[in-house]
Amino acid sequence: MEKWVEKVAETLSAEGSRDGRVRRWPGRRAVGWVLVTVGLALVMGRVQPMRGWDQTFYLGQTSSLVEDGDLDLRNDALFSTADPTILLRLLSEVEPHGALRNAFSIGPSLVWATAYLVALPLRALGWERPAVRWGWAERVALHLLSLGLALALIWGLDRWLGRLGAGPGLAFAGALALVMGTPLLVYAFRQYATSHLPSTLAVTGLIGAALLVGRRPTALSAFACGVALGLVFLCRWQDVLKGAVLLVPAWTLWREGHSARRLAALGAVAGGAALAVASLQLHVWGLERQALFSLPQGTGFMRWTEPEFGRFLFSGFSGLLPWSPVFAVGIVGLLLPWRCRLGRGWQVAALALLLVDVYVNAAVSDWWAGEGYGARRMSSDVPLVAIGLANLAAWRRLRGPLAAALVACCGWGLFTSNLYVRGVRDLNLVFAGRASVVPGAERDQDGQPPVAKAREIARTFPVRHRGLNFFRGRGLSRGWGRTATGAVLLLFLLPVAWGLERWGGARLVQGLLVAAFGLVLAAHLRLATGPEPEAAERRLWGSLAVASREVPPELGPLEPEIEQILASGEARLADPYRYLWGFARWREGRRVEARKLVEPLAEIYPAGGRLMDFLEGRRRKADGEGR
């Protein structure tokens, strides 16, 4: 198996340019990265709609940041295609002062704002209606950006494993296994409007910056470390614990004889940069929650004294090791005697941080991560697992078994992702003939197919999904749409691969981190100059939200103030009231008034049209039962 993997790597290898000059076109190894990315995109990918709880918040933050500058997501949520009952819950769960209860980080939305901005000029060409948000152009641009980030992650893991001595074959196989054998296969190519891909890249950048500052302890490298740590916090707050990896280069520099004063200066630069970047999330919390430090999910979200270690690690229902066995391979590598080219401190740091993350994620009240694929919250630990794979590759006798294990992990990822996409989230249904017992997960376990159906789905692997088509509904036939999609992917990803191959390295990492710092400053300025929320209006919205959850709602005292807002004609403010009030009117039994309120929304917003269909369906059902 090792020889086969090495042969494939040699075919893809771009090394060995005879004249020593940089190629004008991507080398064969870079083309390999592109072909893998395009292949996974065509098999797994779809253009992500603004649908569901997480996606509505994440994408709503992006459009609100760009379009309004206020992070008031009520009007942005009306462009969601989420189920009306989900959207009702989203709009009616509010903080005490009336703001929506947003438990999601700002970092991914900041990254995606670049794609949103690139797509905006297409509106001027008449491709989209001026008022639309997350139309076709923005969603395609976001998908392309996510595929570019996935390609960069594969490149980074491949290059890093190679430099640690894995060899070209094992490095390439390891990079693929770390993407295809983990939740990143789903969250980089299919459900990319989440935090998992950006957070994994942020942690990868943090480790790269830490390695760089250990070799070149300059103010610039320390600044890059701080920015990377701040980005890690912006993408997923719990991942800020991975800042402990900076202790490894600090200890190394101390042992090499650098003075405490110099180390303190470097630490001050890194800390200042980290605080400057992380302060964007504090700014957002101040606007939304009127508090700089808090746990947005609430005090009951974490059960620190009752972690579910056994279920989190081994359950067929989203357990870490059954769904992503490459984690077990990496942990074995971290437990073996150390032969990796990295210092031994990296072994201790990687193993300790993996154990800490297992504890943290096992202590979450929904350790199974909602309706997610596998242990998705461990995705950002992929760079730590790579260190274990590098140490395994350093053992010559283990290279053959390691190559076989990595190939098997890739195949297992394709198999389990097929189950997940088709509705099977419990491996016990397929292999044990019964559902896993997961106390507290009854709602998330709803909709699972019976055992016979789950096993039938498993037997159909490999299966063809609908296939990625950027041009569905844009006037092209299915065949031409897929062909054009493949051409767009190649035209976009080949230059990205060429740029990574030519300029990839320390300078690229530092340049991207400096650019990210500028983007954070721009976001601060945007929020500082955006419209400020009015306390009285937020209190009114909070009262409406609380009342709308009652059956029947008590709206009488609120009617004069709401009528005044609806008469203002300001869509950004009035339309969310119209949606929530129309729903409440219908629940009161005042169907004619509800229709009058919702009909204008149906002409503009996807949520308005879905609510009209929902109410009409309920009316016909009620009329049928009455007869």
XYZ file of C-alpha atoms in Angstrom:
627
model
C 0.000 0.000 0.000
C 2.824 2.406 0.844
C 4.451 1.825 -2.573
C 1.136 2.420 -4.330
C 0.587 5.701 -2.459
C 4.162 6.792 -3.202
C 3.671 6.028 -6.905
C 0.528 8.158 -7.048
C 2.380 10.964 -5.264
C 5.276 10.797 -7.724
C 2.796 11.135 -10.581
C 1.326 14.214 -8.935
C 4.628 15.644 -7.714
C 5.645 19.038 -9.019
C 9.182 18.739 -7.685
C 12.195 18.387 -9.947
C 12.010 21.383 -12.261
C 15.178 20.985 -14.366
C 16.038 24.649 -14.676
C 15.180 25.416 -11.049
C 12.798 28.205 -12.038
C 9.235 28.571 -10.788
C 6.773 27.189 -13.287
C 4.412 29.553 -15.033
C 1.612 27.011 -14.671
C 0.665 24.836 -11.705
C 2.807 21.725 -11.330
C 1.371 18.259 -11.377
C 1.029 18.086 -7.581
C -0.937 21.351 -7.554
C -3.143 19.995 -10.327
C -3.720 16.990 -8.060
C -4.945 19.269 -5.286
C -7.297 20.962 -7.743
C -8.650 17.707 -9.172
C -9.376 16.348 -5.697
C -11.132 19.576 -4.691
C -13.178 19.713 -7.898
C -14.059 16.026 -7.640
C -15.280 16.340 -4.061
C -17.195 19.501 -4.955
C -18.952 17.829 -7.890
C -19.834 14.745 -5.816
C -20.673 16.346 -2.454
C -21.299 19.990 -3.220
C -24.410 22.082 -3.515
C -25.018 25.812 -3.544
C -25.820 26.481 0.110
C -29.188 28.195 0.599
C -29.905 30.548 3.475
C -31.853 27.919 5.346
C -31.881 26.471 8.820
C -31.001 27.972 12.183
C -27.204 28.197 11.922
C -27.124 29.309 8.286
C -29.714 32.056 8.833
C -27.658 33.550 11.649
C -24.243 33.203 9.985
C -25.330 34.441 6.552
C -27.604 37.066 8.089
C -24.628 38.495 9.991
C -22.687 38.733 6.725
C -25.384 40.573 4.766
C -26.226 42.816 7.716
C -22.577 43.771 8.171
C -22.226 44.680 4.481
C -25.667 46.110 3.702
C -26.753 47.786 6.952
C -23.774 47.935 9.284
C -25.963 47.289 12.331
C -25.989 43.487 12.870
C -29.739 43.735 13.470
C -30.651 40.450 11.808
C -34.437 40.758 11.839
C -34.754 42.039 8.275
C -31.965 39.757 7.012
C -33.796 36.729 8.429
C -36.706 37.434 6.075
C -34.483 36.413 3.165
C -34.107 32.957 4.717
C -35.910 29.944 3.266
C -36.124 28.285 6.682
C -39.325 26.614 7.781
C -41.779 29.259 9.129
C -41.907 27.597 12.552
C -38.106 27.744 12.785
C -38.079 31.374 11.682
C -40.814 32.232 14.174
C -38.689 30.758 16.953
C -35.590 32.570 15.680
C -37.342 35.955 15.617
C -39.129 35.507 18.937
C -36.165 34.346 21.071
C -34.815 37.648 22.353
C -32.529 39.065 25.000
C -34.116 40.942 27.925
C -33.574 44.253 26.117
C -35.189 42.991 22.878
C -32.271 42.004 20.607
C -32.309 38.594 18.928
C -30.550 35.866 20.905
C -27.579 35.269 18.614
C -25.197 32.563 19.840
C -22.962 32.545 16.748
C -19.514 33.991 16.202
C -18.723 36.874 13.853
C -15.476 35.454 12.411
C -16.941 33.261 9.633
C -19.294 36.053 8.584
C -16.333 38.416 8.337
C -14.542 35.969 6.024
C -17.622 35.498 3.854
C -18.167 39.237 3.573
C -15.353 39.267 1.013
C -17.352 36.952 -1.287
C -20.503 39.014 -0.718
C -18.697 42.221 -1.666
C -17.235 40.663 -4.820
C -20.715 39.604 -5.981
C -22.407 42.957 -5.291
C -21.475 44.594 -8.644
C -23.498 41.941 -10.470
C -26.638 43.622 -9.176
C -25.731 46.704 -11.182
C -25.694 44.494 -14.289
C -29.291 43.493 -13.646
C -28.512 39.905 -12.651
C -30.335 40.294 -9.338
C -33.058 42.485 -7.904
C -31.576 45.467 -6.037
C -33.270 44.523 -2.743
C -32.307 40.860 -2.689
C -29.836 39.444 -0.167
C -27.931 36.236 -0.703
C -29.131 35.930 -4.245
C -27.616 33.620 -6.837
C -24.420 35.611 -7.356
C -23.617 35.936 -3.644
C -24.275 32.238 -2.971
C -22.107 31.081 -5.879
C -19.332 33.464 -4.802
C -19.513 32.054 -1.264
C -19.286 28.498 -2.586
C -16.239 29.345 -4.683
C -14.586 31.036 -1.711
C -15.230 27.978 0.457
C -13.741 25.674 -2.180
C -10.706 27.958 -2.395
C -10.321 27.711 1.384
C -10.678 23.915 1.228
C -7.963 23.789 -1.448
C -5.722 25.969 0.718
C -6.278 23.625 3.670
C -5.365 20.534 1.604
C -2.272 22.343 0.313
C -1.241 23.439 3.799
C -1.655 19.992 5.349
C 0.147 18.319 2.442
C 3.055 20.755 2.596
C 3.343 20.587 6.367
C 3.298 16.781 6.527
C 5.936 16.713 3.792
C 8.209 19.067 5.699
C 7.818 16.927 8.804
C 9.253 13.978 6.892
C 6.135 12.089 5.825
C 7.302 11.757 2.222
C 5.298 12.933 -0.807
C 2.953 9.918 -0.866
C 2.046 9.831 2.814
C 1.845 13.625 2.962
C -0.720 13.724 0.158
C -2.676 10.758 1.566
C -2.573 12.293 5.050
C -3.906 15.625 3.817
C -6.773 13.875 2.027
C -7.587 11.686 5.028
C -7.677 14.725 7.321
C -10.260 16.344 5.030
C -12.194 13.357 3.694
C -12.121 11.330 6.927
C -13.399 14.104 9.198
C -16.519 16.300 9.331
C -14.709 18.731 7.015
C -15.841 16.591 4.059
C -19.379 17.833 4.717
C -18.588 21.233 6.201
C -16.135 22.303 3.505
C -18.028 21.109 0.440
C -21.728 20.855 1.270
C -22.737 22.730 4.431
C -19.992 25.314 4.309
C -22.064 28.161 5.808
C -20.883 27.165 9.288
C -17.818 27.963 11.359
C -15.966 24.653 10.944
C -13.891 25.314 7.820
C -12.864 28.883 8.832
C -12.011 27.734 12.362
C -9.853 24.866 11.073
C -7.969 27.254 8.809
C -7.555 29.731 11.659
C -6.028 27.052 13.920
C -3.785 25.918 11.051
C -2.646 29.512 10.618
C -2.001 29.815 14.364
C 0.234 26.719 14.345
C 2.051 27.980 11.254
C 2.602 31.376 12.874
C 3.853 29.677 16.060
C 6.381 27.652 14.062
C 7.493 30.811 12.273
C 8.041 32.840 15.439
C 10.087 29.957 16.838
C 12.446 30.227 13.852
C 12.357 34.013 13.346
C 11.479 35.802 16.594
C 10.702 39.228 15.113
C 8.010 41.766 15.856
C 6.260 40.887 12.571
C 6.139 37.164 13.347
C 4.870 37.911 16.871
C 2.225 40.216 15.403
C 1.159 37.407 13.029
C 0.809 35.035 16.007
C -1.431 37.512 17.786
C -3.635 38.098 14.752
C -3.952 34.340 14.202
C -4.973 33.805 17.826
C -7.551 36.581 17.547
C -8.988 34.993 14.396
C -9.227 31.656 16.182
C -11.323 33.360 18.863
C -13.508 35.121 16.278
C -14.292 31.853 14.479
C -14.951 29.632 17.521
C -14.571 30.966 21.048
C -13.667 27.624 22.624
C -10.704 27.306 20.263
C -8.954 30.196 21.999
C -7.589 27.486 24.308
C -5.369 26.453 21.398
C -3.401 29.623 22.027
C -1.471 27.395 24.425
C 0.595 26.223 21.420
C 2.413 29.571 21.626
C 4.036 28.305 24.811
C 6.032 25.831 22.718
C 8.036 28.425 20.733
C 8.267 30.621 23.840
C 9.913 27.758 25.765
C 12.185 26.990 22.831
C 13.339 30.608 22.573
C 13.943 30.732 26.323
C 16.125 27.639 26.157
C 18.063 29.124 23.234
C 19.107 32.014 25.436
C 16.746 34.827 24.466
C 16.328 37.293 27.294
C 13.161 37.598 29.337
C 12.897 41.219 28.232
C 12.877 40.278 24.558
C 10.354 37.498 25.119
C 8.158 39.905 27.068
C 8.307 42.398 24.203
C 7.333 39.739 21.678
C 4.542 38.598 23.981
C 3.255 42.159 24.282
C 3.132 42.538 20.497
C 1.309 39.204 20.104
C -1.080 39.944 22.954
C -1.908 43.394 21.657
C -2.644 42.064 18.174
C -4.774 39.235 19.585
C -6.782 41.630 21.736
C -7.290 44.046 18.834
C -8.702 41.278 16.638
C -10.731 39.565 19.377
C -12.270 42.908 20.357
C -14.459 42.715 17.255
C -16.454 39.911 18.890
C -16.671 41.965 22.083
C -17.939 44.880 19.980
C -20.621 42.625 18.507
C -21.654 41.305 21.920
C -21.895 44.864 23.175
C -24.322 45.738 20.367
C -26.368 42.549 20.589
C -26.216 41.547 24.246
C -25.204 44.778 25.991
C -22.413 42.779 27.648
C -18.810 42.300 26.592
C -18.255 38.911 28.247
C -20.859 36.167 28.454
C -21.713 32.640 27.308
C -24.224 33.312 24.509
C -25.706 29.809 24.703
C -26.740 30.310 28.332
C -25.565 28.880 31.651
C -27.098 25.435 31.064
C -25.171 24.833 27.859
C -22.095 23.374 29.583
C -22.171 20.529 32.114
C -18.616 20.702 33.378
C -19.058 18.021 36.053
C -21.022 15.578 33.856
C -19.028 15.042 30.636
C -20.285 12.214 28.405
C -16.862 10.796 27.519
C -18.056 7.334 26.534
C -20.890 8.445 24.303
C -18.955 11.339 22.771
C -16.072 9.075 21.785
C -17.809 5.794 20.891
C -21.539 6.321 20.235
C -22.851 5.380 16.810
C -24.916 8.569 17.040
C -22.339 11.235 16.083
C -19.530 9.701 18.153
C -16.028 10.958 17.334
C -14.180 7.700 16.627
C -16.913 5.756 14.783
C -17.487 8.647 12.389
C -13.889 9.923 12.127
C -11.428 7.077 12.880
C -8.533 9.174 11.532
C -8.573 10.855 14.960
C -7.680 7.496 16.519
C -4.805 7.092 14.041
C -3.465 10.535 14.913
C -3.763 9.979 18.659
C -1.801 6.721 18.343
C 0.926 8.727 16.621
C 0.998 11.215 19.482
C 1.334 8.408 22.048
C 4.260 6.688 20.312
C 7.880 7.567 21.200
C 8.736 10.821 19.482
C 10.562 10.710 16.140
C 8.895 13.655 14.396
C 11.023 16.551 13.157
C 9.126 18.913 15.467
C 10.366 19.435 18.985
C 8.955 17.200 21.696
C 7.023 20.127 23.098
C 4.665 19.842 20.138
C 3.822 16.270 21.112
C 2.852 17.357 24.607
C 0.915 20.404 23.365
C -1.006 18.529 20.655
C -1.971 15.646 22.927
C -2.957 17.938 25.802
C -5.089 20.184 23.577
C -6.834 17.198 21.999
C -7.705 15.860 25.458
C -8.950 19.284 26.562
C -11.161 19.561 23.485
C -12.558 16.080 24.054
C -13.465 17.108 27.609
C -15.019 20.416 26.531
C -17.108 18.879 23.745
C -18.157 15.922 25.900
C -19.364 18.386 28.557
C -21.658 20.269 26.157
C -25.315 19.566 26.898
C -25.833 18.397 23.301
C -22.506 16.587 22.889
C -23.866 15.053 19.656
C -23.885 18.598 18.115
C -27.508 18.878 17.089
C -28.199 17.605 13.607
C -24.546 17.697 12.588
C -22.318 15.168 10.875
C -20.249 13.276 13.410
C -18.344 15.173 16.099
C -18.282 18.336 14.002
C -17.047 20.519 16.857
C -13.702 18.676 16.742
C -13.015 19.802 13.167
C -10.587 22.501 14.238
C -8.406 19.826 15.872
C -7.430 18.458 12.445
C -4.030 20.292 12.455
C -3.217 18.662 15.811
C -4.083 15.227 14.425
C -1.695 15.949 11.545
C 1.186 16.124 14.055
C 0.364 12.590 15.179
C 0.283 11.363 11.574
C 3.708 12.938 10.988
C 5.157 11.073 13.952
C 3.670 7.794 12.712
C 5.223 8.397 9.285
C 8.618 8.779 10.956
C 8.470 5.084 11.938
C 9.616 3.314 8.771
C 8.019 -0.017 9.709
C 4.656 1.673 10.209
C 4.503 3.508 6.886
C 2.768 0.675 5.042
C 0.012 0.215 7.668
C -0.301 4.003 7.926
C -0.842 4.348 4.173
C -3.505 1.629 4.278
C -5.215 3.303 7.264
C -5.258 6.700 5.540
C -6.795 5.291 2.364
C -9.373 3.420 4.468
C -10.238 6.651 6.342
C -10.883 8.407 3.020
C -13.229 5.618 1.922
C -14.966 5.557 5.301
C -15.552 9.302 5.081
C -17.218 8.924 1.688
C -19.365 6.095 3.058
C -20.513 7.887 6.211
C -21.083 11.190 4.418
C -23.367 9.350 1.998
C -25.330 8.017 4.979
C -25.556 11.485 6.521
C -26.653 13.229 3.332
C -29.419 10.653 2.929
C -30.710 11.039 6.470
C -28.851 8.357 8.487
C -27.067 9.869 11.485
C -26.820 6.752 13.624
C -24.351 4.042 12.572
C -26.028 1.636 14.991
C -29.010 1.467 12.646
C -26.746 -0.021 9.969
C -24.373 -2.184 12.005
C -26.258 -3.052 15.216
C -29.822 -3.178 13.934
C -31.125 -0.766 16.561
C -30.986 2.915 17.386
C -28.499 4.347 19.872
C -29.861 5.376 23.245
C -29.017 9.076 23.644
C -30.852 10.745 26.549
C -31.897 14.287 25.700
C -31.481 13.895 21.940
C -35.055 12.849 21.157
C -35.729 15.872 18.940
C -32.472 15.506 17.005
C -33.087 11.771 16.567
C -36.491 12.381 14.976
C -36.694 11.594 11.281
C -34.154 8.752 11.376
C -35.121 5.999 8.935
C -35.973 2.515 10.248
C -33.269 -0.147 10.321
C -34.285 -1.727 7.002
C -34.217 1.614 5.202
C -30.874 2.611 6.775
C -29.292 -0.646 5.643
C -30.732 -0.201 2.162
C -29.143 3.254 1.994
C -25.822 1.775 3.146
C -25.954 -0.880 0.403
C -26.361 1.761 -2.314
C -22.861 3.165 -1.667
C -21.317 4.595 -3.771
C -24.261 6.658 -4.864
C -24.609 9.572 -7.235
C -26.017 12.704 -5.687
C -27.719 15.345 -7.796
C -24.340 16.872 -8.526
C -23.172 20.450 -8.200
C -24.766 22.830 -10.697
C -24.248 26.581 -10.323
C -26.622 27.235 -13.207
C -29.708 25.313 -12.112
C -32.674 27.495 -12.995
C -30.487 29.918 -14.976
C -31.528 28.814 -18.470
C -29.055 25.957 -19.036
C -29.933 22.278 -19.306
C -28.706 19.971 -16.552
C -25.845 18.605 -18.636
C -24.628 21.985 -19.843
C -25.069 23.433 -16.354
C -22.826 20.799 -14.793
C -20.276 21.173 -17.578
C -20.210 24.946 -17.105
C -19.922 24.449 -13.338
C -16.888 22.211 -13.764
C -15.298 24.794 -16.070
C -15.905 27.587 -13.540
C -14.344 25.490 -10.779
C -11.221 24.790 -12.812
C -10.876 28.414 -13.939
C -11.118 29.567 -10.330
C -9.095 26.891 -8.531
C -6.168 26.488 -10.939
C -4.937 30.080 -10.366
C -5.438 29.582 -6.621
C -3.280 26.435 -6.723
C -0.674 28.205 -8.836
C -0.513 31.061 -6.335
C -0.159 28.650 -3.411
C 2.565 26.727 -5.213
C 4.497 29.832 -6.205
C 4.108 32.100 -3.186
C 2.919 29.720 -0.473
C 4.986 29.821 2.689
C 5.793 32.117 5.574
C 5.348 35.319 3.575
C 1.910 34.227 2.351
C 0.769 33.367 5.888
C 2.018 36.689 7.231
C 0.465 38.613 4.337
C -2.923 36.979 4.805
C -2.858 37.643 8.542
C -2.008 41.318 7.997
C -4.884 41.543 5.475
C -7.194 39.895 8.025
C -6.168 42.504 10.582
C -7.155 45.242 8.138
C -10.507 43.518 7.534
C -11.169 43.436 11.278
C -10.440 47.163 11.570
C -12.799 47.863 8.659
C -15.538 45.839 10.393
C -15.019 47.821 13.615
C -15.412 51.066 11.647
C -18.484 49.755 9.842
C -20.237 48.839 13.088
C -19.192 52.091 14.768
C -20.709 54.198 11.981
C -23.813 52.046 11.430
C -27.276 52.850 12.795
C -27.596 52.578 16.555
C -30.525 50.549 17.955
C -33.244 52.493 19.741
C -33.907 51.213 23.239
C -37.662 51.883 23.059
C -38.027 50.065 19.739
C -36.026 47.086 21.016
C -38.289 46.891 24.094
C -41.359 46.960 21.846
C -39.925 44.155 19.715
C -39.175 42.145 22.840
C -42.775 42.560 24.007
C -44.081 41.486 20.583
C -41.745 38.479 20.567
C -42.879 37.329 24.026
C -46.546 37.854 23.139
C -46.241 35.991 19.838
C -45.122 32.853 21.664
C -48.420 32.698 23.547
C -51.522 30.980 22.165
C -53.520 33.110 21.721
C -51.108 36.049 21.843
C -51.894 39.154 23.865
C -51.322 41.973 21.364
C -53.900 44.561 22.396
C -51.646 46.977 24.336
C -48.986 46.800 21.598
C -51.210 47.628 18.628
C -50.844 51.442 18.556
C -47.042 51.345 18.639
C -46.855 48.563 16.057
C -49.265 50.371 13.738
C -47.029 53.437 13.956
C -43.968 51.397 12.926
C -45.833 49.755 10.036
C -46.945 53.177 8.807
C -43.356 54.453 8.806
C -42.658 52.726 5.477
C -39.093 51.812 6.487
C -38.825 48.211 5.313
C -35.731 47.457 7.361
C -37.716 48.143 10.522
C -41.350 47.511 9.600
C -41.227 44.240 7.636
C -40.033 42.038 10.545
C -42.931 43.409 12.608
C -45.284 42.613 9.746
C -44.028 39.013 9.645
C -44.266 38.363 13.371
C -47.525 40.229 13.798
C -49.115 38.439 10.831
C -48.172 35.086 12.330
C -49.617 36.163 15.670
C -52.846 37.373 14.051
C -53.285 34.009 12.385
C -52.772 32.235 15.711
C -55.475 34.482 17.158
C -57.850 33.207 14.475
C -57.949 36.544 12.587
C -57.006 35.030 9.228
C -58.098 37.880 6.973
C -55.946 40.392 8.849
C -53.058 37.923 8.847
C -53.257 37.583 5.048
C -53.264 41.361 4.575
C -50.159 41.669 6.712
C -48.219 38.837 5.081
C -49.172 39.280 1.395
C -46.858 42.297 0.793
C -43.954 40.303 2.268
C -44.592 37.380 -0.082
C -43.743 39.595 -3.063
C -40.282 40.486 -1.702
C -38.982 37.958 0.813
C -38.608 34.176 0.574
C -39.784 33.932 4.177
C -42.956 35.835 3.301
C -43.830 33.438 0.494
C -43.161 30.386 2.662
C -45.286 31.839 5.464
C -48.190 32.434 3.060
C -47.961 28.835 1.848
C -47.759 27.643 5.450
C -50.822 29.618 6.544
C -52.815 28.581 3.469
C -51.947 24.945 4.117
C -53.070 25.241 7.728
C -56.296 26.960 6.624
C -57.147 24.225 4.113
C -56.400 21.569 6.740
C -58.660 23.327 9.262
C -61.451 23.706 6.678
C -61.175 20.014 5.800
C -61.403 18.992 9.441
C -64.409 21.307 9.853
C -66.268 19.541 7.069
